[in-house]
Amino acid sequence: MPKPLSLSFDPIARAEELWQRRWGPVPSMGAITSIMRAQQILLAEVDAVVKPYGLTFARYEALVLLTFSRAGELPMSKIGERLMVHPTSVTNTVDRLVRSGLVAKRPNPNDGRGTLASITDKGREVVEAATEDLMAMDFGLGAYDDEECTEIFAMLRPLRVAAQDFEDKG
């Protein structure tokens, strides 16, 4: 898909200006619009890097999570919990990885109703190669240095805490 031509002005700044004229200053409107646009940009960039591996960023994240687990496998429910996604999304993601030969599924011996997902050798090879490519392009954040990336992480943390993504223990 060809990239659209750049505008000669910042449409988000323009929208914020028009918003302010109509409803008064609301800096959060410009911030949310910028965050949402940044998410679109970053997702498109990282998806383009992992696509040659037959992955989306969501599938890549699942593979990384399995790689980080001690045994290379996790219950489907744990994958959903860690990736903070709905069980249906986990099932779809893992089923796609199974069809690609990157993950295998088996009944969970510790939970009669549960299923374990485990990364295959092919999955390990793919996640290593995709990770190398993503790190080479700074996960799309090459416009920022390390300190700025740390600041972005810290700035967004209170939002995640307020959304109860995790328990803030200080």
Short mmCIF file of N, CA and C in Angstrom, two decimals:
data_model
loop_
_atom_site.label_atom_id
_atom_site.label_comp_id
_atom_site.label_asym_id
_atom_site.label_seq_id
_atom_site.Cartn_x
_atom_site.Cartn_y
_atom_site.Cartn_z
N MET A 1 0.85 -1.18 0.00
CA MET A 1 0.00 0.00 0.00
C MET A 1 0.90 1.24 0.00
N PRO A 2 0.76 2.11 -0.99
CA PRO A 2 1.61 3.30 -1.04
C PRO A 2 1.29 4.25 0.11
N LYS A 3 2.35 4.88 0.60
CA LYS A 3 2.19 5.82 1.70
C LYS A 3 1.55 7.11 1.17
N PRO A 4 0.51 7.62 1.88
CA PRO A 4 -0.11 8.86 1.41
C PRO A 4 0.87 10.04 1.50
N LEU A 5 0.65 11.02 0.69
CA LEU A 5 1.50 12.21 0.73
C LEU A 5 1.35 12.91 2.06
N SER A 6 2.44 13.48 2.54
CA SER A 6 2.41 14.21 3.81
C SER A 6 1.61 15.50 3.64
N LEU A 7 0.87 15.82 4.69
CA LEU A 7 0.14 17.09 4.70
C LEU A 7 1.10 18.24 4.96
N SER A 8 0.71 19.42 4.58
CA SER A 8 1.55 20.60 4.80
C SER A 8 1.32 21.20 6.19
N PHE A 9 0.47 20.55 6.99
CA PHE A 9 0.18 21.02 8.35
C PHE A 9 -0.08 19.81 9.23
N ASP A 10 -0.05 20.00 10.53
CA ASP A 10 -0.31 18.93 11.48
C ASP A 10 -1.83 18.86 11.71
N PRO A 11 -2.50 17.82 11.20
CA PRO A 11 -3.95 17.76 11.33
C PRO A 11 -4.42 17.62 12.78
N ILE A 12 -3.60 17.03 13.62
CA ILE A 12 -3.99 16.90 15.03
C ILE A 12 -3.90 18.25 15.73
N ALA A 13 -2.85 19.03 15.44
CA ALA A 13 -2.75 20.38 16.00
C ALA A 13 -3.90 21.25 15.50
N ARG A 14 -4.26 21.10 14.23
CA ARG A 14 -5.38 21.86 13.67
C ARG A 14 -6.69 21.48 14.37
N ALA A 15 -6.92 20.19 14.55
CA ALA A 15 -8.13 19.73 15.23
C ALA A 15 -8.18 20.26 16.66
N GLU A 16 -7.03 20.26 17.32
CA GLU A 16 -6.97 20.77 18.70
C GLU A 16 -7.31 22.27 18.73
N GLU A 17 -6.80 22.99 17.76
CA GLU A 17 -7.09 24.43 17.65
C GLU A 17 -8.58 24.67 17.43
N LEU A 18 -9.19 23.92 16.51
CA LEU A 18 -10.62 24.07 16.24
C LEU A 18 -11.46 23.64 17.44
N TRP A 19 -11.03 22.58 18.10
CA TRP A 19 -11.70 22.11 19.31
C TRP A 19 -11.71 23.21 20.37
N GLN A 20 -10.55 23.82 20.55
CA GLN A 20 -10.41 24.86 21.56
C GLN A 20 -11.35 26.04 21.25
N ARG A 21 -11.43 26.42 20.00
CA ARG A 21 -12.33 27.52 19.63
C ARG A 21 -13.78 27.18 19.94
N ARG A 22 -14.15 25.94 19.73
CA ARG A 22 -15.56 25.55 19.91
C ARG A 22 -15.91 25.21 21.35
N TRP A 23 -15.05 24.44 22.03
CA TRP A 23 -15.39 23.94 23.36
C TRP A 23 -14.42 24.37 24.46
N GLY A 24 -13.39 25.11 24.10
CA GLY A 24 -12.41 25.52 25.10
C GLY A 24 -11.22 24.58 25.11
N PRO A 25 -10.19 24.96 25.87
CA PRO A 25 -8.96 24.15 25.88
C PRO A 25 -9.17 22.80 26.57
N VAL A 26 -8.81 21.74 25.86
CA VAL A 26 -8.86 20.39 26.42
C VAL A 26 -7.60 19.67 25.91
N PRO A 27 -6.46 19.89 26.58
CA PRO A 27 -5.20 19.28 26.12
C PRO A 27 -5.27 17.76 25.98
N SER A 28 -6.14 17.11 26.75
CA SER A 28 -6.23 15.65 26.66
C SER A 28 -6.74 15.21 25.28
N MET A 29 -7.52 16.05 24.59
CA MET A 29 -8.01 15.68 23.26
C MET A 29 -6.83 15.57 22.29
N GLY A 30 -5.93 16.53 22.30
CA GLY A 30 -4.76 16.47 21.43
C GLY A 30 -3.85 15.31 21.80
N ALA A 31 -3.73 15.06 23.10
CA ALA A 31 -2.88 13.96 23.56
C ALA A 31 -3.43 12.61 23.11
N ILE A 32 -4.72 12.38 23.33
CA ILE A 32 -5.29 11.07 22.94
C ILE A 32 -5.22 10.87 21.44
N THR A 33 -5.49 11.91 20.68
CA THR A 33 -5.45 11.79 19.23
C THR A 33 -4.02 11.47 18.76
N SER A 34 -3.04 12.10 19.38
CA SER A 34 -1.63 11.83 19.05
C SER A 34 -1.25 10.40 19.43
N ILE A 35 -1.69 9.94 20.59
CA ILE A 35 -1.38 8.58 21.03
C ILE A 35 -2.01 7.56 20.08
N MET A 36 -3.25 7.79 19.71
CA MET A 36 -3.93 6.85 18.82
C MET A 36 -3.25 6.82 17.44
N ARG A 37 -2.84 7.97 16.94
CA ARG A 37 -2.14 8.01 15.65
C ARG A 37 -0.79 7.33 15.76
N ALA A 38 -0.08 7.58 16.86
CA ALA A 38 1.22 6.93 17.06
C ALA A 38 1.05 5.41 17.09
N GLN A 39 -0.01 4.94 17.72
CA GLN A 39 -0.28 3.50 17.78
C GLN A 39 -0.49 2.94 16.37
N GLN A 40 -1.22 3.66 15.54
CA GLN A 40 -1.43 3.22 14.15
C GLN A 40 -0.10 3.14 13.39
N ILE A 41 0.71 4.17 13.54
CA ILE A 41 2.01 4.23 12.85
C ILE A 41 2.90 3.08 13.30
N LEU A 42 3.02 2.91 14.62
CA LEU A 42 3.91 1.88 15.15
C LEU A 42 3.44 0.48 14.78
N LEU A 43 2.14 0.23 14.89
CA LEU A 43 1.63 -1.09 14.55
C LEU A 43 1.88 -1.41 13.08
N ALA A 44 1.68 -0.43 12.21
CA ALA A 44 1.94 -0.65 10.78
C ALA A 44 3.42 -0.96 10.54
N GLU A 45 4.30 -0.24 11.22
CA GLU A 45 5.74 -0.45 11.03
C GLU A 45 6.20 -1.80 11.54
N VAL A 46 5.77 -2.17 12.76
CA VAL A 46 6.23 -3.46 13.30
C VAL A 46 5.55 -4.63 12.57
N ASP A 47 4.29 -4.47 12.19
CA ASP A 47 3.62 -5.53 11.42
C ASP A 47 4.32 -5.75 10.08
N ALA A 48 4.80 -4.68 9.45
CA ALA A 48 5.52 -4.82 8.18
C ALA A 48 6.81 -5.62 8.37
N VAL A 49 7.45 -5.49 9.52
CA VAL A 49 8.70 -6.20 9.79
C VAL A 49 8.43 -7.68 10.08
N VAL A 50 7.35 -7.99 10.80
CA VAL A 50 7.09 -9.39 11.16
C VAL A 50 6.28 -10.15 10.11
N LYS A 51 5.68 -9.43 9.17
CA LYS A 51 4.85 -10.07 8.13
C LYS A 51 5.61 -11.12 7.32
N PRO A 52 6.86 -10.87 6.92
CA PRO A 52 7.59 -11.89 6.16
C PRO A 52 7.74 -13.22 6.92
N TYR A 53 7.58 -13.18 8.24
CA TYR A 53 7.66 -14.38 9.06
C TYR A 53 6.29 -15.03 9.25
N GLY A 54 5.28 -14.49 8.59
CA GLY A 54 3.92 -15.00 8.73
C GLY A 54 3.29 -14.60 10.05
N LEU A 55 3.77 -13.49 10.62
CA LEU A 55 3.30 -13.05 11.93
C LEU A 55 2.61 -11.69 11.86
N THR A 56 1.82 -11.43 12.86
CA THR A 56 1.37 -10.07 13.19
C THR A 56 2.08 -9.75 14.50
N PHE A 57 2.01 -8.51 14.96
CA PHE A 57 2.67 -8.19 16.22
C PHE A 57 2.05 -8.97 17.37
N ALA A 58 0.74 -9.21 17.33
CA ALA A 58 0.07 -9.98 18.38
C ALA A 58 0.62 -11.41 18.44
N ARG A 59 0.81 -12.03 17.27
CA ARG A 59 1.36 -13.39 17.24
C ARG A 59 2.82 -13.39 17.69
N TYR A 60 3.54 -12.36 17.30
CA TYR A 60 4.93 -12.22 17.74
C TYR A 60 4.98 -12.14 19.27
N GLU A 61 4.11 -11.31 19.86
CA GLU A 61 4.08 -11.18 21.32
C GLU A 61 3.81 -12.52 22.00
N ALA A 62 2.91 -13.31 21.45
CA ALA A 62 2.61 -14.63 22.02
C ALA A 62 3.85 -15.53 21.96
N LEU A 63 4.54 -15.51 20.83
CA LEU A 63 5.77 -16.31 20.71
C LEU A 63 6.82 -15.87 21.73
N VAL A 64 6.99 -14.57 21.89
CA VAL A 64 7.96 -14.05 22.85
C VAL A 64 7.59 -14.51 24.26
N LEU A 65 6.31 -14.41 24.59
CA LEU A 65 5.85 -14.83 25.91
C LEU A 65 6.18 -16.31 26.14
N LEU A 66 5.93 -17.16 25.16
CA LEU A 66 6.26 -18.58 25.30
C LEU A 66 7.77 -18.79 25.42
N THR A 67 8.54 -17.99 24.71
CA THR A 67 10.00 -18.07 24.79
C THR A 67 10.48 -17.72 26.20
N PHE A 68 9.82 -16.75 26.82
CA PHE A 68 10.21 -16.33 28.17
C PHE A 68 9.80 -17.33 29.26
N SER A 69 8.84 -18.20 28.97
CA SER A 69 8.40 -19.15 29.99
C SER A 69 9.48 -20.21 30.21
N ARG A 70 9.55 -20.73 31.43
CA ARG A 70 10.59 -21.70 31.78
C ARG A 70 10.60 -22.92 30.86
N ALA A 71 9.43 -23.50 30.64
CA ALA A 71 9.34 -24.74 29.86
C ALA A 71 8.99 -24.49 28.39
N GLY A 72 8.83 -23.22 28.00
CA GLY A 72 8.45 -22.93 26.62
C GLY A 72 6.98 -23.18 26.37
N GLU A 73 6.23 -23.32 27.44
CA GLU A 73 4.78 -23.53 27.29
C GLU A 73 4.03 -22.87 28.44
N LEU A 74 2.80 -22.48 28.13
CA LEU A 74 1.93 -21.84 29.12
C LEU A 74 0.48 -22.24 28.87
N PRO A 75 -0.33 -22.23 29.93
CA PRO A 75 -1.76 -22.42 29.72
C PRO A 75 -2.32 -21.27 28.89
N MET A 76 -3.31 -21.56 28.06
CA MET A 76 -3.93 -20.52 27.23
C MET A 76 -4.44 -19.37 28.10
N SER A 77 -5.01 -19.69 29.26
CA SER A 77 -5.54 -18.65 30.15
C SER A 77 -4.43 -17.72 30.63
N LYS A 78 -3.26 -18.27 30.89
CA LYS A 78 -2.12 -17.46 31.34
C LYS A 78 -1.62 -16.55 30.22
N ILE A 79 -1.65 -17.05 28.98
CA ILE A 79 -1.24 -16.23 27.84
C ILE A 79 -2.15 -15.02 27.72
N GLY A 80 -3.47 -15.25 27.82
CA GLY A 80 -4.42 -14.14 27.76
C GLY A 80 -4.21 -13.14 28.87
N GLU A 81 -3.95 -13.65 30.07
CA GLU A 81 -3.73 -12.78 31.23
C GLU A 81 -2.48 -11.92 31.03
N ARG A 82 -1.40 -12.53 30.60
CA ARG A 82 -0.13 -11.81 30.44
C ARG A 82 -0.16 -10.82 29.29
N LEU A 83 -0.85 -11.20 28.19
CA LEU A 83 -0.94 -10.30 27.04
C LEU A 83 -2.11 -9.32 27.16
N MET A 84 -2.91 -9.50 28.21
CA MET A 84 -4.06 -8.63 28.50
C MET A 84 -5.04 -8.59 27.33
N VAL A 85 -5.39 -9.79 26.85
CA VAL A 85 -6.35 -9.90 25.76
C VAL A 85 -7.44 -10.90 26.12
N HIS A 86 -8.56 -10.81 25.42
CA HIS A 86 -9.73 -11.67 25.63
C HIS A 86 -9.38 -13.11 25.26
N PRO A 87 -9.97 -14.10 25.96
CA PRO A 87 -9.69 -15.51 25.64
C PRO A 87 -9.91 -15.87 24.17
N THR A 88 -10.91 -15.27 23.53
CA THR A 88 -11.16 -15.55 22.11
C THR A 88 -9.97 -15.10 21.26
N SER A 89 -9.39 -13.96 21.60
CA SER A 89 -8.21 -13.46 20.87
C SER A 89 -7.03 -14.40 21.04
N VAL A 90 -6.85 -14.92 22.26
CA VAL A 90 -5.75 -15.86 22.51
C VAL A 90 -5.94 -17.11 21.66
N THR A 91 -7.15 -17.63 21.65
CA THR A 91 -7.43 -18.84 20.87
C THR A 91 -7.13 -18.60 19.40
N ASN A 92 -7.60 -17.49 18.85
CA ASN A 92 -7.34 -17.17 17.44
C ASN A 92 -5.85 -17.04 17.17
N THR A 93 -5.16 -16.32 18.03
CA THR A 93 -3.72 -16.11 17.87
C THR A 93 -2.97 -17.43 17.92
N VAL A 94 -3.23 -18.22 18.93
CA VAL A 94 -2.51 -19.49 19.09
C VAL A 94 -2.87 -20.46 17.97
N ASP A 95 -4.13 -20.51 17.58
CA ASP A 95 -4.52 -21.40 16.47
C ASP A 95 -3.78 -21.04 15.18
N ARG A 96 -3.59 -19.76 14.92
CA ARG A 96 -2.84 -19.33 13.73
C ARG A 96 -1.38 -19.78 13.84
N LEU A 97 -0.83 -19.66 15.04
CA LEU A 97 0.56 -20.09 15.25
C LEU A 97 0.69 -21.61 15.11
N VAL A 98 -0.32 -22.34 15.55
CA VAL A 98 -0.32 -23.80 15.39
C VAL A 98 -0.34 -24.16 13.91
N ARG A 99 -1.22 -23.50 13.14
CA ARG A 99 -1.31 -23.78 11.69
C ARG A 99 0.01 -23.47 10.98
N SER A 100 0.76 -22.51 11.52
CA SER A 100 2.06 -22.15 10.93
C SER A 100 3.19 -23.06 11.40
N GLY A 101 2.90 -23.95 12.34
CA GLY A 101 3.93 -24.85 12.86
C GLY A 101 4.84 -24.20 13.88
N LEU A 102 4.45 -23.04 14.40
CA LEU A 102 5.30 -22.31 15.35
C LEU A 102 4.97 -22.65 16.80
N VAL A 103 3.77 -23.18 17.02
CA VAL A 103 3.28 -23.52 18.36
C VAL A 103 2.54 -24.85 18.26
N ALA A 104 2.58 -25.62 19.33
CA ALA A 104 1.78 -26.85 19.44
C ALA A 104 0.85 -26.69 20.64
N LYS A 105 -0.29 -27.38 20.59
CA LYS A 105 -1.23 -27.36 21.71
C LYS A 105 -1.44 -28.78 22.22
N ARG A 106 -1.65 -28.89 23.53
CA ARG A 106 -1.96 -30.19 24.14
C ARG A 106 -2.77 -29.96 25.40
N PRO A 107 -3.51 -30.98 25.83
CA PRO A 107 -4.28 -30.81 27.07
C PRO A 107 -3.35 -30.51 28.24
N ASN A 108 -3.82 -29.68 29.15
CA ASN A 108 -3.04 -29.34 30.33
C ASN A 108 -3.22 -30.46 31.36
N PRO A 109 -2.15 -31.19 31.70
CA PRO A 109 -2.29 -32.30 32.66
C PRO A 109 -2.69 -31.82 34.06
N ASN A 110 -2.46 -30.55 34.37
CA ASN A 110 -2.81 -30.00 35.69
C ASN A 110 -4.20 -29.40 35.73
N ASP A 111 -4.88 -29.34 34.58
CA ASP A 111 -6.21 -28.74 34.50
C ASP A 111 -6.97 -29.47 33.40
N GLY A 112 -7.89 -30.34 33.79
CA GLY A 112 -8.60 -31.18 32.85
C GLY A 112 -9.30 -30.44 31.73
N ARG A 113 -9.68 -29.18 31.96
CA ARG A 113 -10.37 -28.41 30.92
C ARG A 113 -9.44 -27.49 30.16
N GLY A 114 -8.23 -27.32 30.64
CA GLY A 114 -7.32 -26.34 30.05
C GLY A 114 -6.44 -26.90 28.95
N THR A 115 -5.82 -26.00 28.23
CA THR A 115 -4.93 -26.34 27.12
C THR A 115 -3.60 -25.61 27.31
N LEU A 116 -2.53 -26.33 27.03
CA LEU A 116 -1.20 -25.72 27.04
C LEU A 116 -0.77 -25.41 25.61
N ALA A 117 -0.15 -24.27 25.44
CA ALA A 117 0.46 -23.89 24.16
C ALA A 117 1.96 -23.93 24.37
N SER A 118 2.68 -24.59 23.45
CA SER A 118 4.13 -24.65 23.58
C SER A 118 4.80 -24.27 22.26
N ILE A 119 5.88 -23.54 22.39
CA ILE A 119 6.60 -23.08 21.22
C ILE A 119 7.39 -24.24 20.62
N THR A 120 7.40 -24.33 19.31
CA THR A 120 8.15 -25.38 18.61
C THR A 120 9.55 -24.87 18.29
N ASP A 121 10.41 -25.77 17.82
CA ASP A 121 11.75 -25.35 17.41
C ASP A 121 11.66 -24.32 16.29
N LYS A 122 10.75 -24.55 15.34
CA LYS A 122 10.55 -23.59 14.25
C LYS A 122 10.09 -22.24 14.83
N GLY A 123 9.22 -22.27 15.83
CA GLY A 123 8.76 -21.05 16.48
C GLY A 123 9.90 -20.29 17.13
N ARG A 124 10.81 -21.03 17.75
CA ARG A 124 11.98 -20.39 18.38
C ARG A 124 12.87 -19.71 17.33
N GLU A 125 13.06 -20.38 16.20
CA GLU A 125 13.87 -19.80 15.12
C GLU A 125 13.22 -18.53 14.58
N VAL A 126 11.92 -18.58 14.37
CA VAL A 126 11.19 -17.43 13.82
C VAL A 126 11.22 -16.26 14.79
N VAL A 127 10.99 -16.52 16.08
CA VAL A 127 10.96 -15.41 17.04
C VAL A 127 12.34 -14.77 17.17
N GLU A 128 13.39 -15.57 17.08
CA GLU A 128 14.75 -15.00 17.14
C GLU A 128 15.02 -14.09 15.95
N ALA A 129 14.67 -14.55 14.76
CA ALA A 129 14.91 -13.77 13.54
C ALA A 129 14.06 -12.50 13.53
N ALA A 130 12.77 -12.62 13.90
CA ALA A 130 11.89 -11.45 13.93
C ALA A 130 12.36 -10.45 14.97
N THR A 131 12.82 -10.95 16.10
CA THR A 131 13.31 -10.06 17.16
C THR A 131 14.52 -9.28 16.70
N GLU A 132 15.40 -9.95 16.00
CA GLU A 132 16.60 -9.29 15.46
C GLU A 132 16.18 -8.14 14.54
N ASP A 133 15.22 -8.40 13.66
CA ASP A 133 14.75 -7.37 12.73
C ASP A 133 14.05 -6.23 13.46
N LEU A 134 13.23 -6.54 14.46
CA LEU A 134 12.53 -5.49 15.22
C LEU A 134 13.51 -4.63 16.02
N MET A 135 14.52 -5.27 16.60
CA MET A 135 15.52 -4.51 17.35
C MET A 135 16.32 -3.61 16.40
N ALA A 136 16.58 -4.09 15.20
CA ALA A 136 17.33 -3.30 14.22
C ALA A 136 16.58 -2.03 13.83
N MET A 137 15.24 -2.06 13.90
CA MET A 137 14.48 -0.85 13.57
C MET A 137 13.90 -0.19 14.82
N ASP A 138 14.49 -0.52 15.99
CA ASP A 138 14.11 0.09 17.26
C ASP A 138 12.61 0.01 17.53
N PHE A 139 11.99 -1.08 17.10
CA PHE A 139 10.55 -1.27 17.28
C PHE A 139 9.74 -0.06 16.79
N GLY A 140 10.26 0.61 15.78
CA GLY A 140 9.56 1.76 15.21
C GLY A 140 9.79 3.06 15.97
N LEU A 141 10.58 3.01 17.02
CA LEU A 141 10.78 4.19 17.87
C LEU A 141 12.15 4.84 17.66
N GLY A 142 12.69 4.70 16.47
CA GLY A 142 14.00 5.26 16.16
C GLY A 142 14.08 6.78 16.24
N ALA A 143 12.93 7.45 16.25
CA ALA A 143 12.92 8.91 16.37
C ALA A 143 13.26 9.36 17.80
N TYR A 144 13.33 8.40 18.72
CA TYR A 144 13.60 8.70 20.13
C TYR A 144 14.89 8.01 20.56
N ASP A 145 15.60 8.64 21.50
CA ASP A 145 16.78 7.98 22.06
C ASP A 145 16.35 7.12 23.25
N ASP A 146 17.30 6.42 23.85
CA ASP A 146 16.98 5.50 24.95
C ASP A 146 16.31 6.22 26.12
N GLU A 147 16.83 7.39 26.46
CA GLU A 147 16.28 8.16 27.58
C GLU A 147 14.83 8.57 27.30
N GLU A 148 14.55 9.00 26.08
CA GLU A 148 13.19 9.39 25.73
C GLU A 148 12.24 8.19 25.75
N CYS A 149 12.74 7.02 25.32
CA CYS A 149 11.90 5.81 25.38
C CYS A 149 11.58 5.46 26.83
N THR A 150 12.56 5.63 27.72
CA THR A 150 12.32 5.40 29.14
C THR A 150 11.30 6.39 29.68
N GLU A 151 11.38 7.64 29.24
CA GLU A 151 10.41 8.66 29.65
C GLU A 151 9.00 8.33 29.16
N ILE A 152 8.89 7.86 27.92
CA ILE A 152 7.58 7.48 27.37
C ILE A 152 6.98 6.36 28.20
N PHE A 153 7.78 5.36 28.51
CA PHE A 153 7.32 4.25 29.34
C PHE A 153 6.82 4.76 30.69
N ALA A 154 7.61 5.62 31.33
CA ALA A 154 7.24 6.16 32.64
C ALA A 154 5.98 7.03 32.56
N MET A 155 5.86 7.79 31.47
CA MET A 155 4.72 8.68 31.31
C MET A 155 3.41 7.90 31.14
N LEU A 156 3.48 6.77 30.46
CA LEU A 156 2.28 5.97 30.21
C LEU A 156 1.94 5.02 31.36
N ARG A 157 2.87 4.80 32.27
CA ARG A 157 2.65 3.87 33.38
C ARG A 157 1.45 4.24 34.25
N PRO A 158 1.28 5.49 34.67
CA PRO A 158 0.12 5.82 35.50
C PRO A 158 -1.22 5.53 34.82
N LEU A 159 -1.28 5.68 33.50
CA LEU A 159 -2.49 5.34 32.76
C LEU A 159 -2.78 3.85 32.88
N ARG A 160 -1.73 3.04 32.75
CA ARG A 160 -1.88 1.59 32.85
C ARG A 160 -2.25 1.17 34.26
N VAL A 161 -1.68 1.84 35.25
CA VAL A 161 -2.04 1.56 36.65
C VAL A 161 -3.50 1.91 36.90
N ALA A 162 -3.93 3.08 36.41
CA ALA A 162 -5.32 3.51 36.58
C ALA A 162 -6.30 2.54 35.91
N ALA A 163 -5.86 1.91 34.82
CA ALA A 163 -6.71 0.95 34.12
C ALA A 163 -6.64 -0.44 34.78
N GLN A 164 -5.88 -0.52 35.85
CA GLN A 164 -5.70 -1.76 36.62
C GLN A 164 -5.08 -2.88 35.78
N ASP A 165 -4.13 -2.49 34.91
CA ASP A 165 -3.37 -3.48 34.15
C ASP A 165 -2.59 -4.39 35.10
N PHE A 166 -2.15 -3.82 36.21
CA PHE A 166 -1.35 -4.55 37.19
C PHE A 166 -1.43 -3.82 38.52
N GLU A 167 -1.01 -4.50 39.56
CA GLU A 167 -1.01 -3.91 40.89
C GLU A 167 0.26 -3.07 41.04
N ASP A 168 0.11 -1.80 41.35
CA ASP A 168 1.26 -0.92 41.51
C ASP A 168 1.80 -1.06 42.92
N LYS A 169 2.98 -1.68 43.03
CA LYS A 169 3.57 -1.89 44.36
C LYS A 169 4.67 -0.89 44.63
N GLY A 170 4.54 0.29 44.01
CA GLY A 170 5.46 1.36 44.32
C GLY A 170 6.56 1.45 43.37
#
